[in-house]
Amino acid sequence: MTASLFAAEEGVGSKAIVLLHGFGGCHDVWREVISALTPSTHTLAYDLPGHGMSLDFPAAGPARVAAKAVLTDLSERRLKRVHLVGHSMGGAVAALMALAEPEKIASLTLLAPGGLGPEINGPLLRRYAEAADRSEIRSCLSQMSGPSALPLEHTVDILWEMRRRPGQLEKLVGIAAAMTVDDRQGVIPHDRLDRLNMPVMVAWGTSDAVLPFTQADDLPAHFHVHHVLEAGHMLAEEAPDLVAEIIRRNTSRRARPHRQKFAAAAS
């Protein structure tokens, strides 16, 4: 497999689902989502370059570097087609992967993805990057989550353990600074996204304090948009059962020529 790029692999089913976490996360944040999927599902949860066990990946930071790294790793694993799921920064990585090699992507599920609009809460993300103890991590997660979210102590523990690795905080601070210059993020042109023919689902919490859910407006007509009422930015942690159901739904359908919008509560 690709040197310095880590993926936790589970299951042996014929349907391979690739999970890409958001900025500051790691593969283990998907644990409850994976548990909610069918036991026979084959999953690969990556640590993106510069995060967790992929901390030392060369030139880590830009989404395009991560997209190329994961595509290369999938080729080395001889996986011809996968269902791709990405959250936040991982959503931008997933979209770039689908644009680069669409024949490899059977479906694309984006959870509050980066890159769909310029607005981004730079101050909160930079504070999150610097969070070095459980209390500060918990405070940042609380701001990123919806008003009815349960305490995310399991996630706090995961992120604290990850950030104890030498060099991890410095790497996150550098990535956050580059990602939020002038409190704006890079945008993937919508006319490029319109070329994607695989089923695409975009799920977004209506109380997202990191990326406004209105960035899902005016997407290509064949994208399905799912507004999760009162959920925040941390969808996989706030509503893992719902996220698993969204993944199951999107990986089982074919692309349609129109977009459907519907809303559901996170619980």
Short mmCIF file of N, CA and C in Angstrom, two decimals, residues 101-207:
data_model
loop_
_atom_site.label_atom_id
_atom_site.label_comp_id
_atom_site.label_asym_id
_atom_site.label_seq_id
_atom_site.Cartn_x
_atom_site.Cartn_y
_atom_site.Cartn_z
N GLU A 101 -10.96 10.66 -11.38
CA GLU A 101 -11.10 9.30 -11.91
C GLU A 101 -12.52 8.81 -11.67
N PRO A 102 -13.50 9.39 -12.38
CA PRO A 102 -14.91 9.06 -12.13
C PRO A 102 -15.24 7.60 -12.36
N GLU A 103 -14.49 6.94 -13.22
CA GLU A 103 -14.78 5.53 -13.49
C GLU A 103 -14.54 4.64 -12.27
N LYS A 104 -13.80 5.13 -11.28
CA LYS A 104 -13.50 4.36 -10.08
C LYS A 104 -14.52 4.57 -8.96
N ILE A 105 -15.41 5.54 -9.13
CA ILE A 105 -16.32 5.91 -8.05
C ILE A 105 -17.74 5.48 -8.39
N ALA A 106 -18.27 4.52 -7.63
CA ALA A 106 -19.61 4.00 -7.87
C ALA A 106 -20.68 4.94 -7.33
N SER A 107 -20.40 5.63 -6.23
CA SER A 107 -21.31 6.63 -5.69
C SER A 107 -20.49 7.58 -4.83
N LEU A 108 -21.07 8.78 -4.60
CA LEU A 108 -20.37 9.82 -3.86
C LEU A 108 -21.32 10.38 -2.81
N THR A 109 -20.96 10.22 -1.53
CA THR A 109 -21.76 10.74 -0.43
C THR A 109 -20.93 11.79 0.30
N LEU A 110 -21.43 13.02 0.32
CA LEU A 110 -20.70 14.15 0.87
C LEU A 110 -21.44 14.69 2.10
N LEU A 111 -20.75 14.73 3.23
CA LEU A 111 -21.33 15.21 4.48
C LEU A 111 -20.74 16.57 4.81
N ALA A 112 -21.56 17.63 4.73
CA ALA A 112 -21.09 19.00 4.97
C ALA A 112 -19.72 19.22 4.32
N PRO A 113 -19.64 19.02 3.00
CA PRO A 113 -18.34 19.00 2.34
C PRO A 113 -17.69 20.37 2.20
N GLY A 114 -16.38 20.39 2.25
CA GLY A 114 -15.64 21.59 1.91
C GLY A 114 -15.63 21.80 0.41
N GLY A 115 -15.33 23.04 0.02
CA GLY A 115 -15.11 23.33 -1.39
C GLY A 115 -16.33 23.68 -2.20
N LEU A 116 -17.52 23.80 -1.59
CA LEU A 116 -18.72 24.12 -2.36
C LEU A 116 -19.09 25.60 -2.30
N GLY A 117 -18.41 26.35 -1.45
CA GLY A 117 -18.64 27.79 -1.34
C GLY A 117 -17.48 28.41 -0.59
N PRO A 118 -17.26 29.71 -0.75
CA PRO A 118 -16.06 30.32 -0.15
C PRO A 118 -16.14 30.52 1.35
N GLU A 119 -17.35 30.59 1.93
CA GLU A 119 -17.48 30.90 3.35
C GLU A 119 -16.98 29.74 4.21
N ILE A 120 -16.22 30.08 5.25
CA ILE A 120 -15.72 29.08 6.19
C ILE A 120 -15.42 29.78 7.51
N ASN A 121 -15.69 29.11 8.62
CA ASN A 121 -15.44 29.68 9.94
C ASN A 121 -13.98 29.50 10.30
N GLY A 122 -13.14 30.36 9.75
CA GLY A 122 -11.70 30.25 9.96
C GLY A 122 -11.29 30.33 11.42
N PRO A 123 -11.80 31.29 12.20
CA PRO A 123 -11.39 31.38 13.61
C PRO A 123 -11.67 30.09 14.39
N LEU A 124 -12.84 29.48 14.16
CA LEU A 124 -13.16 28.25 14.89
C LEU A 124 -12.25 27.11 14.46
N LEU A 125 -11.98 26.99 13.17
CA LEU A 125 -11.12 25.90 12.70
C LEU A 125 -9.69 26.08 13.18
N ARG A 126 -9.21 27.32 13.23
CA ARG A 126 -7.85 27.55 13.72
C ARG A 126 -7.77 27.28 15.23
N ARG A 127 -8.82 27.61 15.95
CA ARG A 127 -8.85 27.27 17.38
C ARG A 127 -8.89 25.75 17.57
N TYR A 128 -9.67 25.08 16.77
CA TYR A 128 -9.77 23.62 16.82
C TYR A 128 -8.41 22.98 16.53
N ALA A 129 -7.67 23.54 15.57
CA ALA A 129 -6.35 23.01 15.23
C ALA A 129 -5.39 23.09 16.42
N GLU A 130 -5.54 24.14 17.23
CA GLU A 130 -4.63 24.36 18.36
C GLU A 130 -5.06 23.63 19.63
N ALA A 131 -6.27 23.05 19.63
CA ALA A 131 -6.80 22.43 20.84
C ALA A 131 -5.92 21.27 21.29
N ALA A 132 -5.30 21.42 22.47
CA ALA A 132 -4.31 20.44 22.91
C ALA A 132 -4.76 19.61 24.10
N ASP A 133 -5.88 19.96 24.72
CA ASP A 133 -6.34 19.16 25.86
C ASP A 133 -7.82 18.83 25.69
N ARG A 134 -8.30 17.92 26.50
CA ARG A 134 -9.68 17.45 26.36
C ARG A 134 -10.69 18.59 26.50
N SER A 135 -10.44 19.50 27.42
CA SER A 135 -11.39 20.58 27.65
C SER A 135 -11.56 21.46 26.42
N GLU A 136 -10.46 21.82 25.79
CA GLU A 136 -10.53 22.68 24.61
C GLU A 136 -11.09 21.93 23.41
N ILE A 137 -10.73 20.67 23.26
CA ILE A 137 -11.31 19.85 22.18
C ILE A 137 -12.82 19.76 22.36
N ARG A 138 -13.25 19.50 23.60
CA ARG A 138 -14.69 19.40 23.90
C ARG A 138 -15.40 20.71 23.58
N SER A 139 -14.79 21.83 23.94
CA SER A 139 -15.40 23.13 23.68
C SER A 139 -15.55 23.38 22.17
N CYS A 140 -14.54 23.04 21.40
CA CYS A 140 -14.61 23.22 19.95
C CYS A 140 -15.68 22.32 19.34
N LEU A 141 -15.72 21.07 19.76
CA LEU A 141 -16.73 20.14 19.24
C LEU A 141 -18.13 20.62 19.57
N SER A 142 -18.30 21.20 20.76
CA SER A 142 -19.60 21.72 21.15
C SER A 142 -20.05 22.83 20.21
N GLN A 143 -19.13 23.71 19.84
CA GLN A 143 -19.46 24.79 18.91
C GLN A 143 -19.75 24.25 17.51
N MET A 144 -19.11 23.15 17.14
CA MET A 144 -19.29 22.59 15.81
C MET A 144 -20.55 21.73 15.71
N SER A 145 -21.11 21.35 16.85
CA SER A 145 -22.25 20.43 16.86
C SER A 145 -23.57 21.19 16.96
N GLY A 146 -24.66 20.48 16.66
CA GLY A 146 -25.98 21.07 16.72
C GLY A 146 -26.48 21.24 18.14
N PRO A 147 -27.57 22.00 18.33
CA PRO A 147 -28.05 22.31 19.68
C PRO A 147 -28.55 21.10 20.46
N SER A 148 -28.94 20.04 19.79
CA SER A 148 -29.46 18.87 20.49
C SER A 148 -28.47 17.71 20.52
N ALA A 149 -27.22 17.96 20.16
CA ALA A 149 -26.23 16.89 20.12
C ALA A 149 -25.89 16.39 21.52
N LEU A 150 -25.70 15.09 21.64
CA LEU A 150 -25.26 14.51 22.91
C LEU A 150 -23.78 14.78 23.12
N PRO A 151 -23.29 14.73 24.35
CA PRO A 151 -21.85 14.91 24.60
C PRO A 151 -21.03 13.90 23.79
N LEU A 152 -19.99 14.36 23.16
CA LEU A 152 -19.19 13.51 22.27
C LEU A 152 -17.89 13.11 22.96
N GLU A 153 -18.01 12.51 24.16
CA GLU A 153 -16.82 12.17 24.94
C GLU A 153 -15.94 11.15 24.24
N HIS A 154 -16.56 10.20 23.54
CA HIS A 154 -15.76 9.21 22.81
C HIS A 154 -14.91 9.90 21.75
N THR A 155 -15.48 10.85 21.04
CA THR A 155 -14.74 11.60 20.02
C THR A 155 -13.65 12.45 20.66
N VAL A 156 -13.95 13.05 21.80
CA VAL A 156 -12.94 13.84 22.51
C VAL A 156 -11.72 12.97 22.82
N ASP A 157 -11.95 11.76 23.32
CA ASP A 157 -10.85 10.85 23.65
C ASP A 157 -10.03 10.49 22.41
N ILE A 158 -10.73 10.20 21.30
CA ILE A 158 -10.05 9.83 20.06
C ILE A 158 -9.13 10.97 19.60
N LEU A 159 -9.67 12.19 19.58
CA LEU A 159 -8.91 13.32 19.08
C LEU A 159 -7.77 13.70 20.01
N TRP A 160 -7.99 13.56 21.31
CA TRP A 160 -6.92 13.86 22.26
C TRP A 160 -5.76 12.89 22.09
N GLU A 161 -6.07 11.60 21.95
CA GLU A 161 -5.02 10.61 21.74
C GLU A 161 -4.25 10.90 20.45
N MET A 162 -4.96 11.27 19.38
CA MET A 162 -4.29 11.57 18.12
C MET A 162 -3.35 12.77 18.26
N ARG A 163 -3.79 13.79 18.97
CA ARG A 163 -3.02 15.03 19.08
C ARG A 163 -1.83 14.93 20.02
N ARG A 164 -1.73 13.82 20.76
CA ARG A 164 -0.58 13.61 21.62
C ARG A 164 0.66 13.19 20.83
N ARG A 165 0.47 12.78 19.59
CA ARG A 165 1.62 12.36 18.78
C ARG A 165 2.53 13.56 18.50
N PRO A 166 3.84 13.40 18.61
CA PRO A 166 4.76 14.51 18.35
C PRO A 166 4.57 15.07 16.94
N GLY A 167 4.40 16.36 16.85
CA GLY A 167 4.28 17.02 15.56
C GLY A 167 2.86 17.15 15.04
N GLN A 168 1.88 16.48 15.70
CA GLN A 168 0.52 16.52 15.17
C GLN A 168 -0.12 17.91 15.27
N LEU A 169 0.00 18.54 16.44
CA LEU A 169 -0.61 19.86 16.58
C LEU A 169 -0.01 20.87 15.61
N GLU A 170 1.30 20.84 15.47
CA GLU A 170 1.95 21.78 14.55
C GLU A 170 1.47 21.56 13.12
N LYS A 171 1.29 20.31 12.75
CA LYS A 171 0.80 20.00 11.40
C LYS A 171 -0.61 20.52 11.21
N LEU A 172 -1.49 20.31 12.20
CA LEU A 172 -2.86 20.79 12.09
C LEU A 172 -2.92 22.31 12.02
N VAL A 173 -2.11 22.98 12.81
CA VAL A 173 -2.09 24.45 12.77
C VAL A 173 -1.69 24.95 11.39
N GLY A 174 -0.70 24.30 10.79
CA GLY A 174 -0.26 24.70 9.45
C GLY A 174 -1.33 24.46 8.40
N ILE A 175 -2.00 23.31 8.47
CA ILE A 175 -3.05 23.01 7.50
C ILE A 175 -4.21 23.99 7.64
N ALA A 176 -4.61 24.27 8.90
CA ALA A 176 -5.72 25.18 9.13
C ALA A 176 -5.41 26.58 8.61
N ALA A 177 -4.19 27.05 8.82
CA ALA A 177 -3.81 28.38 8.35
C ALA A 177 -3.89 28.46 6.82
N ALA A 178 -3.40 27.41 6.15
CA ALA A 178 -3.43 27.41 4.69
C ALA A 178 -4.84 27.27 4.15
N MET A 179 -5.70 26.59 4.88
CA MET A 179 -7.05 26.29 4.42
C MET A 179 -8.01 27.46 4.63
N THR A 180 -7.66 28.40 5.52
CA THR A 180 -8.59 29.46 5.89
C THR A 180 -8.00 30.85 5.67
N VAL A 181 -7.18 31.03 4.67
CA VAL A 181 -6.59 32.34 4.37
C VAL A 181 -7.71 33.35 4.13
N ASP A 182 -7.64 34.48 4.85
CA ASP A 182 -8.67 35.53 4.75
C ASP A 182 -10.06 34.98 5.08
N ASP A 183 -10.10 33.91 5.86
CA ASP A 183 -11.36 33.27 6.24
C ASP A 183 -12.21 32.91 5.02
N ARG A 184 -11.54 32.43 3.99
CA ARG A 184 -12.19 31.94 2.78
C ARG A 184 -11.55 30.60 2.43
N GLN A 185 -12.30 29.74 1.75
CA GLN A 185 -11.76 28.47 1.30
C GLN A 185 -11.82 28.40 -0.22
N GLY A 186 -11.02 27.50 -0.78
CA GLY A 186 -11.07 27.27 -2.21
C GLY A 186 -12.39 26.62 -2.61
N VAL A 187 -12.83 26.90 -3.82
CA VAL A 187 -14.14 26.42 -4.29
C VAL A 187 -13.97 25.58 -5.55
N ILE A 188 -14.63 24.43 -5.58
CA ILE A 188 -14.68 23.59 -6.77
C ILE A 188 -15.79 24.14 -7.67
N PRO A 189 -15.48 24.56 -8.89
CA PRO A 189 -16.52 25.14 -9.75
C PRO A 189 -17.68 24.17 -9.95
N HIS A 190 -18.90 24.69 -9.86
CA HIS A 190 -20.08 23.85 -9.98
C HIS A 190 -20.23 23.25 -11.37
N ASP A 191 -19.68 23.93 -12.39
CA ASP A 191 -19.78 23.35 -13.73
C ASP A 191 -18.93 22.09 -13.85
N ARG A 192 -17.88 21.99 -13.05
CA ARG A 192 -17.10 20.75 -13.02
C ARG A 192 -17.88 19.65 -12.33
N LEU A 193 -18.54 19.99 -11.23
CA LEU A 193 -19.33 18.99 -10.51
C LEU A 193 -20.46 18.44 -11.37
N ASP A 194 -20.96 19.25 -12.27
CA ASP A 194 -22.07 18.83 -13.13
C ASP A 194 -21.69 17.66 -14.03
N ARG A 195 -20.40 17.42 -14.21
CA ARG A 195 -19.93 16.33 -15.07
C ARG A 195 -20.02 14.97 -14.37
N LEU A 196 -20.22 14.96 -13.06
CA LEU A 196 -20.25 13.70 -12.33
C LEU A 196 -21.54 12.96 -12.62
N ASN A 197 -21.44 11.72 -13.05
CA ASN A 197 -22.61 10.94 -13.43
C ASN A 197 -23.03 9.90 -12.40
N MET A 198 -22.16 9.64 -11.43
CA MET A 198 -22.51 8.65 -10.40
C MET A 198 -23.55 9.25 -9.44
N PRO A 199 -24.27 8.41 -8.68
CA PRO A 199 -25.19 8.95 -7.67
C PRO A 199 -24.42 9.82 -6.66
N VAL A 200 -24.94 11.02 -6.42
CA VAL A 200 -24.32 11.94 -5.48
C VAL A 200 -25.35 12.37 -4.44
N MET A 201 -25.02 12.20 -3.19
CA MET A 201 -25.85 12.66 -2.08
C MET A 201 -25.05 13.66 -1.26
N VAL A 202 -25.64 14.81 -0.97
CA VAL A 202 -25.03 15.82 -0.11
C VAL A 202 -25.90 15.98 1.12
N ALA A 203 -25.36 15.67 2.31
CA ALA A 203 -26.09 15.81 3.57
C ALA A 203 -25.46 16.94 4.37
N TRP A 204 -26.34 17.79 4.96
CA TRP A 204 -25.82 18.97 5.65
C TRP A 204 -26.70 19.30 6.83
N GLY A 205 -26.10 19.54 7.98
CA GLY A 205 -26.86 19.96 9.15
C GLY A 205 -27.28 21.41 9.03
N THR A 206 -28.51 21.71 9.41
CA THR A 206 -29.02 23.07 9.29
C THR A 206 -28.47 24.01 10.36
N SER A 207 -27.75 23.46 11.36
CA SER A 207 -27.12 24.28 12.40
C SER A 207 -25.60 24.20 12.31
#
